[in-house]
Short mmCIF file of C-alpha atoms in Angstrom, two decimals:
data_model
loop_
_atom_site.label_atom_id
_atom_site.label_comp_id
_atom_site.label_asym_id
_atom_site.label_seq_id
_atom_site.Cartn_x
_atom_site.Cartn_y
_atom_site.Cartn_z
CA ALA A 28 -7.23 -20.20 23.15
CA GLU A 29 -9.32 -17.73 21.15
CA ARG A 30 -9.22 -14.23 22.54
CA PRO A 31 -10.65 -10.92 21.23
CA PRO A 32 -7.91 -9.13 19.30
CA GLY A 33 -8.74 -5.54 20.15
CA SER A 34 -7.33 -2.91 17.79
CA ALA A 35 -4.85 -5.41 16.38
CA ILE A 36 -7.66 -6.36 13.96
CA LYS A 37 -7.86 -2.98 12.32
CA PRO A 38 -5.14 -3.40 9.64
CA ILE A 39 -6.49 -6.74 8.44
CA LEU A 40 -10.22 -5.89 8.69
CA ILE A 41 -10.40 -2.21 7.80
CA TYR A 42 -7.35 -0.42 6.57
CA GLY A 43 -5.76 -3.11 4.41
CA PRO A 44 -9.08 -4.08 2.78
CA GLY A 45 -10.08 -0.44 2.46
CA ILE A 46 -6.94 0.56 0.59
CA ASP A 47 -6.88 -2.59 -1.51
CA SER A 48 -10.52 -2.16 -2.62
CA LYS A 49 -9.82 1.54 -3.17
CA ALA A 50 -12.63 2.48 -0.80
CA ILE A 51 -10.19 4.61 1.21
CA THR A 52 -6.66 5.94 0.93
CA ALA A 53 -4.08 6.72 3.63
CA ALA A 54 -5.25 10.31 3.29
CA THR A 55 -8.99 9.64 3.67
CA VAL A 56 -10.23 12.12 6.35
CA VAL A 57 -13.08 11.49 8.76
CA ASP A 58 -14.32 13.76 11.56
CA ASP A 59 -13.52 12.28 14.93
CA VAL A 60 -16.47 13.65 16.85
CA LYS A 61 -18.76 12.11 19.46
CA GLN A 62 -20.87 9.30 18.05
CA TYR A 63 -24.04 7.59 19.18
CA LEU A 64 -24.28 4.52 16.91
CA LEU A 65 -25.97 2.03 19.20
CA HIS A 66 -29.51 1.67 17.89
CA ASP A 67 -30.83 0.16 21.10
CA LYS A 68 -29.13 2.80 23.26
CA PRO A 69 -29.26 6.06 21.26
CA GLN A 70 -28.20 8.21 24.22
CA GLN A 71 -25.04 6.14 24.95
CA GLU A 72 -21.81 7.35 23.37
CA TRP A 73 -20.37 4.67 21.14
CA PRO A 74 -17.71 4.10 19.94
CA ARG A 75 -15.37 5.98 22.13
CA ASN A 76 -11.63 6.69 21.90
CA VAL A 77 -9.65 5.31 24.82
CA GLU A 78 -8.59 8.81 25.73
CA LYS A 79 -12.24 9.72 26.24
CA ARG A 80 -11.85 12.69 23.90
CA ASN A 81 -12.30 13.42 20.23
CA TYR A 82 -9.79 15.05 17.94
CA GLY A 83 -11.75 16.20 14.87
CA LEU A 84 -10.55 15.88 11.28
CA THR A 85 -8.24 12.83 11.10
CA THR A 86 -6.64 10.91 8.21
CA ALA A 87 -6.73 7.13 8.03
CA ARG A 88 -2.94 7.07 8.57
CA ILE A 89 -3.12 8.96 11.84
CA GLY A 90 -6.16 6.84 12.79
CA VAL A 91 -3.96 3.78 12.61
CA PHE A 92 -0.88 4.84 14.53
CA LYS A 93 -2.92 6.70 17.13
CA SER A 94 -5.37 3.78 17.22
CA ARG A 95 -8.48 6.00 17.14
CA ASN A 96 -11.63 3.91 17.59
CA VAL A 97 -14.00 6.46 16.13
CA VAL A 98 -11.94 6.79 12.94
CA ALA A 99 -11.84 3.01 12.45
CA THR A 100 -15.50 2.54 13.07
CA LEU A 101 -16.54 5.34 10.69
CA LEU A 102 -14.25 4.05 7.97
CA LEU A 103 -15.78 0.57 8.35
CA LYS A 104 -19.30 1.94 8.47
CA ASP A 105 -19.22 4.56 5.76
CA TYR A 106 -16.40 3.54 3.39
CA VAL A 107 -15.24 -0.12 3.49
CA GLY A 108 -18.44 -1.80 4.57
CA LEU A 109 -18.91 -4.98 6.65
CA PRO A 110 -19.25 -7.41 3.66
CA THR A 111 -16.00 -6.24 2.11
CA ALA A 112 -14.13 -6.24 5.40
CA LEU A 113 -15.29 -9.74 6.36
CA ASP A 114 -14.57 -11.14 2.89
CA TYR A 115 -10.94 -10.03 3.17
CA LEU A 116 -10.68 -11.39 6.66
CA ASN A 117 -11.92 -14.75 5.36
CA LYS A 118 -9.22 -14.71 2.70
CA LEU A 119 -6.76 -14.21 5.53
CA GLY A 120 -7.87 -17.46 7.16
CA ILE A 121 -10.30 -16.01 9.69
CA ASP A 122 -13.93 -16.83 8.92
CA ARG A 123 -16.31 -14.53 10.81
CA GLN A 124 -18.84 -13.92 8.02
CA ASN A 125 -21.76 -14.16 10.47
CA GLU A 126 -20.44 -11.37 12.73
CA GLN A 127 -21.92 -8.43 10.84
CA TYR A 128 -21.78 -5.68 13.44
CA LEU A 129 -19.74 -2.55 13.86
CA SER A 130 -18.17 -3.54 17.19
CA ILE A 131 -15.74 -5.79 15.21
CA ALA A 132 -14.00 -2.55 14.16
CA MET A 133 -12.37 -2.68 17.62
CA GLY A 134 -12.08 -6.47 17.81
CA GLY A 135 -15.47 -7.10 19.39
CA PHE A 136 -16.04 -10.54 17.91
CA ASN A 137 -18.17 -13.16 19.64
CA LYS A 138 -15.52 -15.68 18.59
CA GLY A 139 -11.96 -14.49 19.20
CA MET A 140 -8.71 -15.31 17.44
CA THR A 141 -5.65 -17.34 18.30
CA PRO A 142 -2.16 -15.84 18.06
CA LEU A 143 -1.51 -18.32 15.23
CA GLU A 144 -4.47 -17.00 13.25
CA MET A 145 -3.41 -13.43 13.77
CA ALA A 146 0.21 -14.21 12.81
CA ALA A 147 -0.89 -15.89 9.56
CA ALA A 148 -3.28 -13.02 8.80
CA PHE A 149 -0.43 -10.47 9.06
CA THR A 150 1.94 -12.46 6.80
CA PRO A 151 0.73 -10.68 3.63
CA PHE A 152 2.17 -7.41 5.01
CA ALA A 153 5.61 -9.08 5.16
CA ASN A 154 5.34 -11.08 1.96
CA LYS A 155 4.13 -8.71 -0.81
CA GLY A 156 0.43 -9.47 -0.16
CA ILE A 157 0.63 -13.26 -0.20
CA TYR A 158 -1.18 -15.22 2.55
CA THR A 159 0.25 -18.63 3.47
CA LYS A 160 -1.91 -21.03 5.42
CA PRO A 161 -0.14 -22.15 8.64
CA MET A 162 1.50 -25.54 8.51
CA PHE A 163 3.63 -27.39 11.00
CA PHE A 164 5.57 -29.70 8.69
CA THR A 165 6.35 -30.03 5.01
CA GLU A 166 7.54 -33.60 4.81
CA VAL A 167 7.59 -36.90 6.72
CA LYS A 168 10.11 -39.60 5.86
CA ASP A 169 10.43 -43.19 7.08
CA ASN A 170 13.52 -44.72 8.55
CA SER A 171 14.85 -45.48 5.07
CA GLY A 172 14.59 -41.87 3.96
CA LYS A 173 11.53 -42.39 1.79
CA THR A 174 9.04 -39.56 1.74
CA ILE A 175 5.69 -40.86 2.91
CA ILE A 176 3.92 -37.50 3.44
CA SER A 177 4.57 -34.29 1.54
CA VAL A 178 2.64 -31.09 2.17
CA LYS A 179 2.79 -28.08 -0.12
CA PRO A 180 2.01 -24.68 1.26
CA GLU A 181 -1.36 -23.16 0.42
CA ARG A 182 -0.89 -19.63 -0.74
CA ASN A 183 -3.09 -16.88 -2.20
CA GLN A 184 -2.68 -13.28 -3.08
CA VAL A 185 -4.90 -11.27 -0.78
CA PHE A 186 -3.54 -7.77 -1.09
CA SER A 187 -1.85 -6.09 -4.06
CA GLU A 188 1.81 -5.23 -3.79
CA GLN A 189 0.80 -1.60 -3.90
CA THR A 190 -1.54 -1.98 -0.89
CA VAL A 191 1.17 -3.71 1.10
CA PHE A 192 3.67 -0.97 0.26
CA ILE A 193 1.33 1.70 1.72
CA MET A 194 0.25 -0.45 4.67
CA ASP A 195 3.86 -1.28 5.56
CA ASP A 196 4.63 2.47 5.51
CA ILE A 197 1.62 3.23 7.80
CA LEU A 198 2.31 0.36 10.21
CA GLN A 199 5.94 1.47 10.55
CA ASP A 200 4.52 4.67 12.05
CA VAL A 201 3.01 2.63 14.83
CA VAL A 202 6.50 1.52 15.80
CA THR A 203 8.38 4.78 15.26
CA LYS A 204 5.85 7.25 16.72
CA GLY A 205 2.69 5.41 17.70
CA THR A 206 1.45 2.98 20.33
CA ALA A 207 4.30 0.48 19.86
CA TYR A 208 7.15 2.95 20.37
CA PRO A 209 9.81 2.16 21.37
CA GLU A 210 9.37 -1.57 22.17
CA GLY A 211 8.49 -2.35 18.55
CA ILE A 212 11.98 -1.30 17.36
CA ILE A 213 14.30 -4.22 16.53
CA GLU A 214 18.06 -3.46 16.88
CA TYR A 215 21.32 -5.11 17.92
CA LYS A 216 25.07 -4.35 17.99
CA ASP A 217 27.17 -5.96 15.34
CA SER A 218 30.77 -7.34 15.74
CA GLU A 219 32.11 -3.76 15.39
CA ASP A 220 29.72 -2.56 18.11
CA LYS A 221 27.69 -0.60 15.56
CA LYS A 222 23.96 -0.46 15.92
CA VAL A 223 21.95 -2.33 13.35
CA VAL A 224 18.23 -1.51 13.07
CA ILE A 225 15.89 -3.95 11.39
CA PRO A 226 12.74 -2.29 9.93
CA SER A 227 9.67 -3.30 11.82
CA ALA A 228 5.94 -2.54 11.78
CA GLY A 229 2.76 -3.76 13.45
CA LYS A 230 -0.27 -3.03 15.46
CA THR A 231 -1.11 -3.11 19.13
CA GLY A 232 -4.37 -4.25 20.58
CA THR A 233 -6.21 -4.13 23.92
CA THR A 234 -9.64 -5.35 24.94
CA ASP A 235 -12.23 -4.38 27.58
CA SER A 236 -10.86 -3.36 30.94
CA ASP A 237 -7.33 -4.29 29.81
CA LYS A 238 -8.03 -8.01 29.87
CA ASP A 239 -6.00 -8.83 26.74
CA LYS A 240 -2.86 -7.18 25.35
CA TRP A 241 -1.62 -7.98 21.77
CA PHE A 242 1.15 -6.98 19.49
CA CYS A 243 1.13 -8.24 15.88
CA GLY A 244 4.42 -7.18 14.46
CA PHE A 245 6.63 -8.07 11.50
CA THR A 246 9.96 -7.38 9.77
CA PRO A 247 11.18 -8.21 6.27
CA TYR A 248 12.21 -11.57 7.78
CA TYR A 249 9.54 -12.71 10.25
CA VAL A 250 6.03 -12.18 11.56
CA GLY A 251 5.63 -12.47 15.29
CA VAL A 252 2.44 -12.15 17.43
CA SER A 253 2.36 -11.86 21.20
CA TRP A 254 -0.65 -12.06 23.46
CA TYR A 255 -0.60 -11.33 27.20
CA GLY A 256 -3.36 -12.08 29.60
CA TYR A 257 -4.81 -14.65 31.99
CA ASP A 258 -6.74 -17.90 31.49
CA LYS A 259 -9.65 -16.23 33.20
CA ALA A 260 -10.17 -12.85 31.62
CA VAL A 261 -9.20 -10.45 34.38
CA GLU A 262 -7.80 -6.91 34.25
CA ILE A 263 -4.11 -6.74 33.58
CA GLN A 264 -2.35 -4.53 36.17
CA LYS A 265 -0.62 -1.32 35.31
CA GLU A 266 2.83 -2.71 35.79
CA GLU A 267 2.06 -5.46 33.24
CA LYS A 268 0.60 -3.25 30.54
CA TYR A 269 3.66 -3.42 28.23
CA ASN A 270 4.32 -7.11 28.57
CA ALA A 271 2.97 -8.15 25.19
CA LEU A 272 5.34 -5.77 23.56
CA LEU A 273 8.27 -6.63 25.79
CA ILE A 274 7.85 -10.33 25.06
CA TRP A 275 7.67 -9.64 21.31
CA ASN A 276 10.69 -7.41 21.48
CA ALA A 277 12.79 -9.93 23.39
CA VAL A 278 12.06 -12.78 20.98
CA MET A 279 12.34 -10.77 17.81
CA ASN A 280 15.56 -9.06 18.82
CA LYS A 281 17.09 -12.43 19.45
CA ILE A 282 16.14 -14.07 16.19
CA HIS A 283 17.28 -11.06 14.18
CA GLU A 284 20.78 -10.90 15.62
CA GLY A 285 23.30 -11.02 12.79
CA LEU A 286 20.79 -10.42 10.04
CA PRO A 287 21.46 -7.42 7.77
CA SER A 288 19.12 -4.52 7.76
CA VAL A 289 16.98 -4.64 4.60
CA PRO A 290 13.90 -2.59 3.66
CA PHE A 291 10.44 -4.07 3.19
CA PHE A 292 10.68 -3.02 -0.47
CA GLU A 293 13.92 -2.57 -2.37
CA ASN A 294 12.08 -0.29 -4.87
CA THR A 295 8.74 1.48 -4.91
CA PRO A 296 6.23 -0.79 -6.74
CA PRO A 297 4.78 0.40 -10.04
CA ASN A 298 1.51 2.40 -9.94
CA ILE A 299 2.38 4.13 -6.70
CA VAL A 300 2.25 7.92 -6.73
CA LYS A 301 3.07 10.51 -4.15
CA ARG A 302 1.23 13.77 -3.48
CA THR A 303 1.73 16.63 -1.01
CA ILE A 304 -1.52 16.69 0.93
CA CYS A 305 -3.15 18.47 3.78
CA ILE A 306 -3.80 16.19 6.76
CA ASP A 307 -6.98 18.06 7.61
CA SER A 308 -8.63 17.62 4.26
CA GLY A 309 -6.75 14.81 2.57
CA LYS A 310 -6.54 17.05 -0.51
CA ILE A 311 -3.64 18.80 -2.29
CA ALA A 312 -2.01 21.19 0.21
CA THR A 313 -2.07 24.95 -0.29
CA ASP A 314 0.02 27.69 1.32
CA LEU A 315 -2.73 28.15 3.90
CA CYS A 316 -2.23 24.55 5.14
CA ARG A 317 1.35 25.50 6.02
CA LYS A 318 0.11 28.59 7.93
CA ASP A 319 -2.09 26.63 10.34
CA PRO A 320 -1.46 27.87 13.90
CA ARG A 321 -0.64 24.29 14.92
CA GLY A 322 2.26 24.29 12.47
CA GLY A 323 2.44 22.91 9.00
CA ARG A 324 -0.39 20.45 8.29
CA VAL A 325 1.26 19.08 5.21
CA ARG A 326 2.83 15.71 4.41
CA GLU A 327 3.94 13.59 1.48
CA GLU A 328 1.49 10.72 1.08
CA TYR A 329 1.45 7.57 -1.01
CA PHE A 330 -1.49 6.54 -3.18
CA ILE A 331 -2.40 3.68 -5.55
CA GLU A 332 -2.43 5.39 -8.96
CA GLY A 333 -5.96 6.54 -9.67
CA THR A 334 -6.93 7.14 -6.01
CA GLU A 335 -4.77 10.24 -5.54
CA PRO A 336 -6.34 13.73 -5.38
CA THR A 337 -5.92 15.68 -8.66
CA TYR A 338 -3.79 18.79 -8.55
CA SER A 339 -6.88 20.95 -8.93
CA ASP A 340 -8.52 19.19 -5.94
CA THR A 341 -6.98 21.51 -3.34
CA CYS A 342 -7.65 21.84 0.37
CA LYS A 343 -10.82 23.82 1.13
CA VAL A 344 -10.59 23.27 4.87
CA HIS A 345 -7.97 25.95 5.52
CA VAL A 346 -9.24 29.52 5.00
CA GLU A 347 -8.12 33.03 5.78
CA TYR A 348 -10.21 35.49 7.70
CA GLN A 349 -9.85 38.95 9.19
CA ALA A 350 -10.25 39.13 12.90
CA CYS A 351 -10.37 41.73 15.58
CA THR A 352 -7.91 41.22 18.40
CA ALA A 353 -10.02 43.12 20.90
CA SER A 354 -12.74 40.49 21.12
CA GLN A 355 -12.76 36.75 21.89
CA ASP A 356 -15.30 33.97 22.25
CA ALA A 357 -15.44 31.26 24.91
CA GLN A 358 -12.69 29.32 23.13
CA LYS A 359 -10.44 32.43 23.08
CA ARG A 360 -10.71 32.74 19.32
CA HIS A 361 -10.53 36.28 18.04
CA LEU A 362 -13.86 37.19 16.49
CA LEU A 363 -14.51 38.29 12.95
CA ALA A 364 -13.85 41.95 12.32
CA THR A 365 -16.48 44.49 11.27
CA GLU A 366 -15.91 47.74 9.41
CA TYR A 367 -15.95 49.52 12.80
CA CYS A 368 -12.93 47.69 14.21
CA PRO A 369 -9.91 50.03 14.37
CA PHE A 370 -7.11 49.41 11.94
CA GLU A 371 -4.68 48.54 14.71
CA THR A 372 -6.80 45.69 16.02
CA LEU A 373 -7.11 43.93 12.65
CA VAL A 374 -5.14 40.77 11.94
CA LEU A 375 -5.27 38.22 9.17
CA LYS A 376 -5.61 34.68 10.42
CA VAL A 377 -5.82 31.18 9.08
CA GLY A 378 -8.37 28.73 10.46
CA ILE A 379 -10.26 25.60 9.45
CA LYS A 380 -13.81 25.26 8.11
CA ARG A 381 -15.28 21.82 8.51
CA PRO A 382 -16.69 20.27 5.33
CA VAL A 383 -19.73 19.32 7.45
CA GLU A 384 -20.59 21.43 10.45
CA TYR A 385 -20.43 19.60 13.76
CA LYS A 386 -23.70 19.83 15.62
CA PRO A 387 -23.54 18.23 19.10
CA ALA A 388 -26.18 15.55 19.63
CA PHE A 389 -26.72 16.66 23.24
CA PRO A 390 -26.22 20.15 24.79
CA ASN A 391 -23.36 19.07 27.03
CA ASP A 392 -21.40 17.28 24.38
CA PRO A 393 -17.89 18.80 24.07
CA TYR A 394 -16.55 19.95 20.74
CA PRO A 395 -13.57 18.06 19.24
CA ALA A 396 -10.04 19.23 20.06
CA ASP A 397 -9.48 20.93 16.70
CA SER A 398 -12.55 23.19 17.08
CA ILE A 399 -10.45 25.93 18.63
CA TYR A 400 -8.84 26.31 15.20
CA GLU A 401 -12.12 26.77 13.39
CA ILE A 402 -13.03 30.15 12.01
CA PRO A 403 -15.64 31.75 14.30
CA GLU A 404 -18.34 31.75 11.66
CA GLY A 405 -21.17 34.13 12.50
CA GLU A 406 -19.33 35.52 15.53
CA PHE A 407 -18.44 39.21 15.00
CA CYS A 408 -16.57 41.64 17.19
CA THR A 409 -18.69 42.67 20.16
CA VAL A 410 -16.35 45.41 21.38
CA HIS A 411 -16.66 47.95 18.58
CA ASP A 412 -19.85 49.57 17.30
CA SER A 413 -21.78 47.25 15.06
CA GLY A 414 -22.23 48.23 11.43
CA LEU A 415 -21.86 46.73 7.98
CA LEU A 416 -20.18 43.38 8.45
CA ILE A 417 -17.26 42.29 6.26
CA PRO A 418 -17.25 38.75 4.88
CA PRO A 419 -15.91 36.13 7.27
CA ILE A 420 -13.85 34.37 4.61
CA VAL A 421 -11.33 36.55 2.87
CA GLU A 422 -11.06 35.88 -0.84
CA ASP A 423 -9.82 39.05 -2.47
CA TYR A 424 -9.04 40.92 0.71
CA ILE A 425 -7.00 44.14 0.97
CA PRO A 426 -3.72 43.33 2.67
CA ILE A 427 -3.26 44.62 6.16
CA ASP A 428 -0.49 47.10 6.85
CA PRO A 429 2.65 44.92 7.05
CA THR A 430 4.12 47.12 9.75
CA ILE A 431 1.60 45.79 12.19
CA GLU A 432 2.75 42.64 13.99
CA GLU A 433 0.49 39.66 13.69
CA GLU A 434 -1.06 38.27 16.81
CA ASN A 435 0.93 35.38 18.34
CA LEU A 436 -0.83 32.23 17.30
CA PRO A 437 -1.83 29.70 19.92
CA GLU A 438 0.09 26.52 20.41
CA GLY A 439 -1.36 23.25 19.15
CA VAL A 440 -3.57 21.13 21.27
CA PRO A 441 -1.50 18.29 22.73
CA ASP A 442 -2.72 14.76 22.15
CA GLY A 443 -1.82 13.53 25.58
CA PRO A 444 -2.20 12.10 27.89
CA SER A 445 -3.48 9.41 25.64
CA SER A 446 -4.26 5.81 26.34
CA GLU A 447 -4.21 4.03 23.07
CA ASP A 448 -3.09 0.52 22.74
CA ILE A 449 0.04 -0.84 24.32
CA GLY A 450 3.44 0.48 24.80
CA ASP A 451 4.94 3.81 25.48
CA PRO A 452 7.09 3.51 28.57
CA ILE A 453 7.64 7.25 28.71
CA GLU A 454 3.92 7.49 29.61
CA GLN A 455 3.21 9.40 26.47
CA GLU A 456 0.22 7.11 26.19
CA ASN A 457 -1.36 5.51 29.27
CA TRP A 458 -3.95 2.86 29.63
CA ASP A 459 -7.47 3.67 30.47
CA GLY A 460 -9.86 0.82 29.54
CA ILE A 461 -13.46 1.56 28.71
CA ASN A 462 -16.30 -0.72 29.63
CA TRP A 463 -19.18 -1.41 27.31
CA ASP A 464 -22.54 -2.91 28.20
CA GLU A 465 -24.07 -6.08 26.81
CA GLY A 466 -20.89 -7.50 25.36
CA ASN A 467 -19.95 -4.55 23.16
CA SER A 468 -16.17 -4.94 22.95
CA ASN A 469 -14.23 -1.72 23.43
CA PRO A 470 -10.62 -2.35 22.65
CA ASP A 471 -8.35 0.58 21.97
#
């Protein structure tokens, strides 16, 4: 049966094609804020993250393993483009060229997919970018042993080896810390009772009102796809929500018993470079990125050579500013200091400045989660007498007396409880389906 794939479509429709066409990188950042992209319903929020909240500046990598719908849709709309995405999907054996609408970013196709189609479409991630058309036999012989039918596999290179290397690295995050943790982990005990872990990767998927659950996963040995649901599309109950992953895990654990643990790639492919980037800008990290009050916002990221940020292309999102600890705004951010603020109330802080200011479409729209870390631009101390205002962004500032203790910085905003995709038995991520009108699919 053909069923909508939910977010399981994202690697083969958006992220893989985007990286391969060099339209995006794993470090491409989009602003996950409220969107109103339905032309016929301009006041209806769409798309929406399953958690019913927005997180702000987010890299493509995080968008994958957190299964953020807004990130995927904006990348498809503004970077990859529908024609490119559907062209790659066609090369992967799934022809949906006539479905040119943004809801497919979350699996909202009029015509769904079979588990076999999805398994075949994921094979390039396990086979250095090569797609193999599904086949059920290679040879038929008569009773004398003579070959009467011989079928050769149809193969074509869809993704470059470099793209697959990066995608495998991203999709392993789904298993180790994302929506497929921990059921996506393949392990067994060997003859000496030592644990053997087989590298695995993949993507979860869920559709409207939890009617379909998917996991498309793979190892260096096999690709396996599980779908869980009912013949008549009805909501899957809470106690069943991990069943697609549990089925996948049971089968894959069994067929991998006795196999040695091998990596997806023995060596890094040529033309892959690594850069230390800021996850809020996607640019080369600076010392300020490490001083973010949420903790270091820095990671090592892989790029196809030529798509990496240059060393001079540094993060401009993180900035320093001088604040007065005697005054706060509604988000409890210390306001910018003026020349009338006493020396003992001054503190040097690090915050973020969005490349594009977020302006809510409607008065009651909430700000994204990371807005509490923005510098309070234009908001100056209201406690002390007003006077000549000092610049909000400190470039060549005079260091504050080091004997004064810096204000304790706030803890980071937690992501949970989230409800992306399938699978996190410790309830780190719960299910909360979202309904869409007029057939707009809203998988996780």
